[in-house]
Coordinates of C-alpha atoms in Angstrom, one line a residue:
Chain A
M226 CA 112.1 -93.7 323.4
I227 CA 112.3 -95.9 326.4
A228 CA 115.6 -97.2 325.2
S229 CA 116.9 -93.7 324.9
V230 CA 115.6 -92.7 328.4
S231 CA 117.2 -95.7 330.0
K232 CA 120.4 -95.0 328.1
M233 CA 120.3 -91.5 329.4
A234 CA 119.8 -92.9 332.9
T235 CA 122.8 -95.2 332.5
R236 CA 124.9 -92.4 331.2
V237 CA 124.0 -90.2 334.1
R238 CA 124.8 -93.0 336.5
C239 CA 128.1 -93.7 334.7
S240 CA 129.1 -90.1 334.7
V241 CA 128.4 -89.8 338.4
V242 CA 130.7 -92.8 339.1
A243 CA 133.2 -91.5 336.6
T244 CA 133.2 -88.1 338.1
A245 CA 133.6 -89.4 341.6
M246 CA 136.5 -91.6 340.4
A247 CA 138.1 -88.9 338.3
A248 CA 137.7 -86.3 341.0
A249 CA 139.6 -88.6 343.3
L250 CA 142.3 -89.3 340.7
L251 CA 142.5 -86.4 338.3
G252 CA 140.5 -83.7 339.9
G253 CA 138.0 -83.3 337.2
C254 CA 136.0 -85.2 334.5
A255 CA 135.1 -83.7 331.2
V256 CA 132.0 -85.4 329.7
N257 CA 131.5 -83.9 326.3
D258 CA 128.3 -83.4 324.2
T259 CA 128.8 -86.7 322.3
G260 CA 128.5 -88.5 325.7
A261 CA 132.1 -89.8 325.4
S262 CA 134.3 -88.8 328.3
E263 CA 138.0 -88.4 328.0
P264 CA 139.9 -91.7 328.2
W265 CA 140.7 -92.7 331.8
D266 CA 144.4 -92.5 332.2
P267 CA 145.4 -92.8 335.9
I268 CA 149.0 -93.9 335.1
E269 CA 149.7 -91.1 332.6
T270 CA 153.3 -90.4 333.7
P271 CA 154.6 -94.0 333.2
N272 CA 152.5 -94.2 330.1
R273 CA 154.1 -91.1 328.6
F274 CA 157.5 -92.5 329.5
I275 CA 156.9 -95.8 327.6
F276 CA 155.4 -93.8 324.8
A277 CA 158.6 -91.7 324.5
V278 CA 160.7 -94.9 324.5
N279 CA 158.5 -96.5 321.8
R280 CA 158.7 -93.4 319.7
A281 CA 162.5 -93.4 319.9
V282 CA 162.7 -97.1 319.0
D283 CA 160.2 -96.5 316.2
T284 CA 162.2 -93.5 314.7
I285 CA 165.5 -95.3 314.8
A286 CA 164.6 -98.9 313.9
I287 CA 161.0 -99.7 312.9
R288 CA 159.8 -96.8 310.8
P289 CA 162.7 -96.7 308.4
V290 CA 162.4 -100.4 307.8
A291 CA 158.6 -100.1 307.3
V292 CA 159.2 -97.2 304.8
L293 CA 161.7 -99.3 302.8
Y294 CA 159.3 -102.2 302.9
R295 CA 156.4 -100.1 301.7
D296 CA 158.3 -98.4 298.9
W297 CA 160.7 -101.1 297.7
V298 CA 159.0 -104.5 298.2
P299 CA 156.6 -105.2 295.2
E300 CA 153.0 -104.7 296.0
P301 CA 152.0 -108.4 295.3
A302 CA 154.8 -109.6 297.7
Q303 CA 153.4 -107.3 300.4
K304 CA 150.0 -108.6 299.7
S305 CA 151.2 -112.2 300.1
V306 CA 153.0 -111.5 303.3
R307 CA 149.8 -109.9 304.7
N308 CA 147.8 -112.9 303.6
L309 CA 150.2 -115.3 305.2
L310 CA 150.1 -113.4 308.5
D311 CA 146.3 -113.0 308.3
N312 CA 145.9 -116.7 307.7
L313 CA 148.0 -117.6 310.8
G314 CA 145.6 -115.3 312.7
E315 CA 142.3 -117.0 311.5
P316 CA 142.1 -119.6 314.3
V317 CA 142.1 -116.9 317.0
T318 CA 139.4 -115.0 315.1
A319 CA 137.3 -118.1 314.8
I320 CA 137.5 -118.9 318.5
N321 CA 136.6 -115.3 319.4
E322 CA 133.7 -115.4 316.9
V323 CA 132.3 -118.5 318.8
F324 CA 132.5 -116.6 322.0
Q325 CA 130.9 -113.6 320.5
G326 CA 127.9 -115.8 319.8
D327 CA 128.4 -116.0 316.0
P328 CA 129.2 -119.6 315.3
S329 CA 128.2 -119.3 311.7
R330 CA 130.7 -116.6 311.1
A331 CA 133.3 -118.7 313.0
G332 CA 132.5 -121.5 310.6
V333 CA 133.2 -119.3 307.6
T334 CA 136.5 -118.2 309.1
L335 CA 137.5 -121.8 309.7
A336 CA 136.6 -122.7 306.1
R337 CA 138.7 -119.8 305.0
F338 CA 141.6 -121.1 307.0
V339 CA 141.3 -124.6 305.5
V340 CA 140.9 -123.3 301.9
N341 CA 143.7 -120.8 302.1
S342 CA 146.1 -123.1 303.9
T343 CA 145.7 -125.7 301.2
I344 CA 144.7 -124.2 297.8
G345 CA 146.0 -120.8 298.8
L346 CA 149.5 -122.3 299.4
A347 CA 149.9 -122.0 303.1
G348 CA 147.9 -118.7 303.1
L349 CA 150.0 -116.8 300.6
F350 CA 146.9 -116.3 298.4
D351 CA 143.4 -115.4 299.7
V352 CA 141.5 -117.8 297.5
A353 CA 138.6 -118.0 299.9
A354 CA 137.8 -114.3 299.4
M355 CA 137.5 -115.0 295.7
M356 CA 135.1 -117.9 296.5
G357 CA 132.8 -115.4 298.3
M358 CA 134.1 -115.8 301.9
P359 CA 135.4 -112.3 302.9
R360 CA 137.8 -112.0 305.7
T361 CA 136.8 -110.8 309.2
K362 CA 139.1 -110.0 312.0
T363 CA 138.4 -109.9 315.6
D364 CA 140.2 -110.3 319.0
A365 CA 139.5 -111.1 322.6
G366 CA 139.5 -107.4 323.5
Q367 CA 136.4 -107.0 321.4
T368 CA 134.9 -110.2 322.9
I369 CA 135.4 -108.8 326.4
G370 CA 134.1 -105.3 325.4
M371 CA 131.0 -106.9 323.8
W372 CA 130.0 -108.8 326.9
A373 CA 131.1 -106.1 329.4
G374 CA 127.5 -105.2 330.1
K375 CA 125.0 -102.6 328.8
G376 CA 126.1 -100.1 331.4
V377 CA 129.7 -100.0 330.2
E378 CA 130.2 -97.7 327.3
P379 CA 132.6 -99.3 324.7
E380 CA 134.8 -96.2 325.2
N381 CA 135.4 -97.4 328.7
G382 CA 138.1 -100.1 328.5
G383 CA 139.5 -99.6 331.9
F384 CA 142.6 -97.6 332.4
Y385 CA 144.6 -96.5 329.4
L386 CA 147.9 -98.4 329.0
V387 CA 150.9 -97.9 326.7
L388 CA 152.6 -101.2 326.1
P389 CA 156.2 -101.4 325.2
L390 CA 156.5 -101.9 321.4
A391 CA 152.8 -102.7 320.9
G392 CA 151.8 -99.1 321.8
P393 CA 148.3 -97.9 322.8
S394 CA 146.1 -100.3 324.7
N395 CA 144.0 -100.4 327.9
A396 CA 143.1 -102.8 330.6
R397 CA 140.5 -104.5 328.4
D398 CA 142.6 -104.8 325.3
A399 CA 145.8 -105.8 327.1
T400 CA 143.8 -108.7 328.8
G401 CA 142.5 -109.6 325.3
L402 CA 146.0 -109.6 323.9
M403 CA 147.1 -112.1 326.6
V404 CA 144.0 -114.3 326.0
D405 CA 144.6 -114.3 322.2
Y406 CA 148.2 -115.3 322.8
A407 CA 147.2 -118.2 325.1
I408 CA 144.5 -119.6 322.7
D409 CA 146.6 -119.1 319.4
P410 CA 147.4 -122.6 318.0
F411 CA 150.3 -121.0 316.2
Q412 CA 151.8 -119.8 319.5
I413 CA 151.1 -123.2 321.3
L414 CA 152.3 -125.5 318.5
P415 CA 155.8 -124.0 318.3
V416 CA 156.2 -124.6 322.0
A417 CA 154.7 -128.1 321.9
F418 CA 156.8 -129.3 319.0
N419 CA 159.8 -127.1 319.7
W420 CA 159.7 -125.3 316.4
D421 CA 162.9 -123.3 315.8
F422 CA 162.5 -119.8 317.3
W423 CA 164.8 -118.3 314.7
Y424 CA 162.9 -119.8 311.8
Y425 CA 159.3 -119.4 313.0
S426 CA 158.5 -117.2 316.0
L427 CA 161.0 -114.4 315.3
P428 CA 160.2 -114.0 311.5
R429 CA 156.5 -114.1 312.2
F430 CA 156.8 -111.4 314.9
G431 CA 159.2 -109.3 312.8
L432 CA 157.0 -109.4 309.7
N433 CA 153.9 -108.6 311.8
V434 CA 155.6 -105.5 313.2
I435 CA 156.8 -104.3 309.8
D436 CA 153.5 -105.1 308.0
Y437 CA 151.4 -103.4 310.7
R438 CA 153.7 -100.3 310.8
S439 CA 153.6 -99.8 307.1
R440 CA 149.8 -100.0 307.0
T441 CA 149.4 -97.5 309.9
M442 CA 152.0 -95.1 308.5
F443 CA 149.7 -92.6 306.8
A444 CA 147.2 -92.5 309.7
L445 CA 149.9 -92.1 312.4
D446 CA 151.9 -89.5 310.4
D447 CA 148.7 -87.6 309.9
L448 CA 147.8 -87.7 313.6
E449 CA 151.3 -86.7 314.7
K450 CA 151.7 -83.8 312.3
N451 CA 148.3 -82.4 313.1
S452 CA 148.3 -82.6 316.9
V453 CA 149.9 -80.4 319.5
D454 CA 150.0 -83.3 322.0
Y455 CA 150.5 -86.5 320.0
Y456 CA 150.2 -88.7 323.1
A457 CA 146.7 -87.4 323.9
A458 CA 145.6 -87.4 320.3
L459 CA 146.6 -91.0 319.8
R460 CA 145.0 -92.0 323.2
S461 CA 141.7 -90.5 322.0
A462 CA 141.9 -91.9 318.5
Y463 CA 142.7 -95.4 319.8
T464 CA 139.9 -95.3 322.3
Q465 CA 137.4 -94.2 319.7
N466 CA 138.4 -96.7 317.1
R467 CA 138.2 -99.7 319.5
A468 CA 134.8 -98.4 320.7
E469 CA 133.6 -98.3 317.2
L470 CA 134.5 -101.9 316.6
I471 CA 132.9 -103.1 319.8
R472 CA 129.8 -101.0 319.1
A473 CA 129.4 -102.8 315.8
K474 CA 129.6 -106.1 317.6
R475 CA 127.0 -105.1 320.2
D476 CA 124.6 -103.7 317.6
K477 CA 124.6 -107.1 315.8
T478 CA 123.3 -108.8 318.9
D479 CA 121.0 -105.9 319.9
T480 CA 117.4 -107.2 320.1
K481 CA 116.0 -104.3 318.1
S482 CA 118.3 -104.7 315.2
E483 CA 117.8 -108.5 315.3
L484 CA 114.1 -108.0 315.0
E485 CA 114.6 -105.5 312.2
R486 CA 116.8 -108.0 310.4
R487 CA 114.1 -110.7 310.7
D488 CA 111.5 -108.3 309.4
N489 CA 113.6 -107.6 306.4
L490 CA 114.1 -111.3 305.8
A491 CA 110.3 -111.8 306.0
L492 CA 109.8 -109.0 303.5
V493 CA 112.3 -110.7 301.1
K494 CA 110.3 -114.0 301.4
Chain B
M632 CA 145.7 -65.7 276.8
P633 CA 145.1 -69.0 274.9
L634 CA 146.8 -70.8 277.8
L635 CA 144.5 -69.1 280.3
A636 CA 141.5 -69.9 278.2
G637 CA 142.6 -73.5 278.0
R638 CA 142.9 -73.6 281.7
R639 CA 139.5 -72.1 282.1
L640 CA 138.1 -74.7 279.8
A641 CA 139.8 -77.5 281.7
F642 CA 138.3 -76.1 284.9
R643 CA 134.9 -76.0 283.3
L644 CA 135.3 -79.6 282.1
A645 CA 136.4 -80.6 285.6
A646 CA 133.4 -78.8 287.1
G647 CA 131.1 -80.5 284.6
T648 CA 132.4 -83.9 285.5
A649 CA 131.9 -83.2 289.1
V650 CA 128.3 -82.2 288.5
A651 CA 127.8 -85.3 286.3
L652 CA 129.2 -87.5 289.1
L653 CA 126.9 -85.9 291.6
A654 CA 123.8 -86.3 289.4
E655 CA 124.5 -89.9 288.8
P656 CA 123.9 -91.8 292.1
A657 CA 120.2 -92.1 292.6
F658 CA 120.4 -93.0 296.3
A659 CA 122.2 -89.7 297.3
A660 CA 118.8 -88.1 297.5
S661 CA 119.2 -86.1 300.7
P662 CA 120.7 -82.6 300.7
A663 CA 123.2 -83.6 303.4
A664 CA 124.5 -86.5 301.3
D665 CA 124.7 -84.2 298.3
L666 CA 126.7 -81.7 300.3
V667 CA 129.2 -84.4 301.3
S668 CA 129.6 -85.8 297.8
A669 CA 130.0 -82.3 296.3
T670 CA 132.6 -81.4 298.9
V671 CA 134.6 -84.6 298.2
A672 CA 134.3 -84.2 294.4
E673 CA 135.5 -80.6 294.7
G674 CA 138.4 -81.6 296.9
F675 CA 139.5 -84.3 294.5
S676 CA 139.3 -82.0 291.5
I677 CA 141.4 -79.4 293.2
M678 CA 144.0 -82.2 293.9
K679 CA 144.6 -82.6 290.2
S680 CA 146.6 -79.5 290.2
P681 CA 150.2 -79.6 291.7
N682 CA 150.7 -78.6 295.3
S683 CA 151.0 -74.8 295.6
P684 CA 149.8 -71.9 297.8
Q685 CA 146.9 -71.5 295.4
R686 CA 145.8 -75.1 296.0
Q687 CA 146.0 -74.6 299.7
A688 CA 143.9 -71.5 299.3
A689 CA 141.3 -73.4 297.3
I690 CA 141.1 -76.1 300.0
K691 CA 140.7 -73.4 302.6
Q692 CA 137.9 -72.0 300.5
I693 CA 136.1 -75.4 300.6
L694 CA 136.5 -75.5 304.3
M695 CA 135.1 -72.1 304.8
T696 CA 132.1 -72.7 302.5
R697 CA 131.2 -76.3 303.3
F698 CA 132.3 -76.8 306.9
D699 CA 131.2 -75.0 310.0
L700 CA 134.7 -74.2 311.2
P701 CA 133.9 -71.8 314.1
F702 CA 131.5 -74.4 315.5
M703 CA 134.1 -77.1 315.1
A704 CA 136.7 -75.0 316.8
Q705 CA 134.5 -74.1 319.7
T706 CA 133.7 -77.8 320.2
A707 CA 137.3 -78.7 320.0
L708 CA 138.3 -76.2 322.7
G709 CA 135.6 -77.7 324.9
K710 CA 135.4 -76.4 328.5
Y711 CA 138.1 -73.8 327.9
W712 CA 135.9 -71.9 325.3
D713 CA 133.8 -70.4 328.1
G714 CA 136.9 -69.0 329.9
A715 CA 138.5 -67.6 326.8
T716 CA 138.2 -63.9 325.9
A717 CA 136.7 -62.7 322.6
E718 CA 140.2 -61.9 321.2
Q719 CA 141.5 -65.4 322.2
R720 CA 138.5 -67.0 320.6
Q721 CA 139.0 -65.2 317.4
R722 CA 142.7 -66.0 317.2
F723 CA 142.0 -69.6 318.1
V724 CA 139.4 -70.0 315.3
K725 CA 141.8 -68.4 312.8
A726 CA 144.7 -70.6 313.8
T727 CA 142.5 -73.7 313.6
E728 CA 141.3 -72.8 310.1
E729 CA 144.9 -72.4 308.9
S730 CA 146.0 -75.7 310.4
E731 CA 142.9 -77.5 309.1
A732 CA 143.5 -76.2 305.6
K733 CA 146.9 -77.8 305.7
T734 CA 145.6 -81.1 307.1
Y735 CA 142.9 -81.4 304.4
N736 CA 145.4 -80.5 301.6
E737 CA 147.2 -83.7 302.6
R738 CA 144.1 -85.8 303.2
F739 CA 142.4 -85.0 299.9
G740 CA 145.8 -85.8 298.3
Q741 CA 145.9 -89.2 299.9
Y742 CA 142.5 -90.3 298.7
S743 CA 142.4 -88.4 295.5
G744 CA 141.0 -90.5 292.6
L745 CA 139.3 -93.0 294.9
E746 CA 135.6 -93.7 294.8
L747 CA 133.3 -92.3 297.5
K748 CA 130.1 -94.2 298.0
V749 CA 127.2 -92.9 300.1
V750 CA 125.7 -95.7 302.1
K751 CA 122.9 -93.9 304.0
T752 CA 121.9 -90.8 305.8
T753 CA 120.5 -91.0 309.4
D754 CA 118.6 -88.3 311.2
R755 CA 119.6 -87.8 314.8
P756 CA 117.0 -86.5 317.3
N757 CA 119.3 -83.5 318.0
G758 CA 118.9 -82.2 314.4
V759 CA 122.2 -83.6 313.2
E760 CA 122.3 -85.7 310.0
V761 CA 124.9 -88.4 309.8
V762 CA 126.0 -89.3 306.2
D763 CA 127.6 -92.7 306.2
T764 CA 130.1 -93.2 303.3
R765 CA 132.8 -95.6 302.2
I766 CA 136.0 -94.9 300.3
I767 CA 136.8 -97.9 298.1
Q768 CA 140.5 -98.5 298.3
Q769 CA 142.4 -99.6 295.2
N770 CA 144.6 -102.4 296.6
G771 CA 141.6 -104.6 297.5
S772 CA 141.8 -103.9 301.2
Q773 CA 138.7 -103.1 303.3
P774 CA 136.8 -100.0 302.3
L775 CA 137.4 -97.0 304.6
K776 CA 134.4 -95.9 306.7
L777 CA 133.8 -92.2 306.7
E778 CA 130.9 -90.7 308.6
W779 CA 130.0 -87.0 308.1
E780 CA 128.0 -85.0 310.6
V781 CA 125.9 -82.4 308.9
R782 CA 124.1 -79.6 310.7
K783 CA 121.7 -76.8 309.7
T784 CA 123.2 -73.4 310.3
N785 CA 122.2 -69.9 309.3
Q786 CA 124.2 -70.2 306.1
G787 CA 122.6 -73.5 305.2
L788 CA 123.8 -77.1 305.7
R789 CA 127.4 -77.4 306.9
I790 CA 129.7 -80.3 307.8
T791 CA 130.6 -80.2 311.5
D792 CA 132.6 -83.4 312.0
V793 CA 134.2 -86.2 310.1
K794 CA 134.7 -89.7 311.6
V795 CA 137.2 -91.9 310.0
E796 CA 136.8 -95.6 311.1
G797 CA 135.0 -94.3 314.2
V798 CA 137.6 -91.7 315.1
S799 CA 136.0 -88.3 315.2
M800 CA 138.2 -85.4 314.2
V801 CA 136.6 -83.0 316.6
V802 CA 136.7 -85.3 319.6
T803 CA 140.4 -86.2 318.9
R804 CA 141.2 -82.5 318.6
R805 CA 139.5 -81.7 321.9
S806 CA 141.4 -84.4 323.6
D807 CA 144.6 -83.1 322.1
F808 CA 143.9 -79.5 322.8
N809 CA 142.7 -80.0 326.4
S810 CA 145.7 -82.1 327.2
Y811 CA 148.0 -79.5 325.8
I812 CA 146.4 -76.8 327.8
Q813 CA 146.6 -78.8 331.0
Q814 CA 150.3 -79.5 330.3
N815 CA 150.8 -75.8 330.0
G816 CA 149.3 -74.7 333.2
G817 CA 145.7 -74.3 331.9
K818 CA 146.6 -71.4 329.6
V819 CA 144.7 -71.1 326.3
D820 CA 147.3 -68.7 325.0
A821 CA 149.9 -71.5 325.0
L822 CA 147.7 -73.6 322.7
I823 CA 146.9 -70.7 320.4
E824 CA 150.7 -69.9 320.1
A825 CA 151.4 -73.6 319.3
L826 CA 148.7 -73.7 316.7
E827 CA 149.9 -70.5 315.1
A828 CA 153.5 -71.8 315.0
K829 CA 152.2 -75.0 313.4
A830 CA 150.3 -73.1 310.7
K831 CA 153.5 -71.1 309.9
G832 CA 155.8 -74.1 309.8
P833 CA 156.5 -76.4 306.9

């Protein structure tokens, strides 16, 4: 009850600030009945331009390759490529899990990395999952969103931003992307030991793009086909999806749910 | 005639399986959860027939009887609903129904044959029940999280929103629609025409 009242109070305060800012920038602010306001997009014109360029590049070069990859590469091979890429991403996830206040989860991620890199043949096979260590994935954008403070709704990630090639993002997640890049051992090592760009960095990047595009194909096609303004629909969907991930992180550290968890444990004993 | 009878039998069998599937899970005790599982089972069983205008009509029938489409349409239009005339509203709701039927035809097709698990039902203070479900994917990837908003209406319980991995259909539509209206000089007619054209198109 108290929580909901204080939440209401924050929401009111937020919407006052948001309205003031939006009034200055956009001339209006629609706060809907779910409490989520429209994503803040002060640089919509340049964003739409980059979005159009991205779409052109996607239609000509990326999507066709991703379709071929999805339909012609055998399923087990696709799975192994995904495992390999995921394994290279585990250290970043582990570091972020430490900063999200979940060192035990970080330990599991690290154990997964060790097991899969060795027994799993450099990450081609997800042996750790079979051993009862399921994969988790997180990034610095979520870490920032998690600690952004109670007053900041997870939907509020700063201004919306369309990145060249990478697509939808916002101030929070773009910062997270840079942080992840800076702390990734598999981005630092190639520079430190002068690994061949053509044999490591480029294939990793390329495979990541194709793998990611083939996995998002259905959802993006669905969104594009069923929207009248694809840019706005994707902006909304991206914001909501990121908010959901951050909300799940916050709920885990929420005092009430922590107490409930302990109660449940006590009941089990 | 024997062919027709056979088909009728097949349909009865399918309906029977759907009912059996529904009766099985013991945890799906709440009426809201039952509504969701029934809707999905019905959608999947329709998907067994090849794509045709009849199938799309059947999907539309599900949407009309299980979902509160006028409410969803009104929410999706957001602040522009108040300014719209009765005739505009009617055309808008009709156009949304058509385009949603198309959308769901494809969505049910994509997930057909997969297993839907009801996790839990949560009561919200505003009278909405949220049914949390997972779709178990075949290729071993993470299960898909689907949350269904169920509301009491005059016609009984109706689904008013579906959230896929946190992305609400209604909220996304509203963003989409509002932006389109803004791009077109704040005219609701522009949106209605675009939706009608979409419903007619391939």
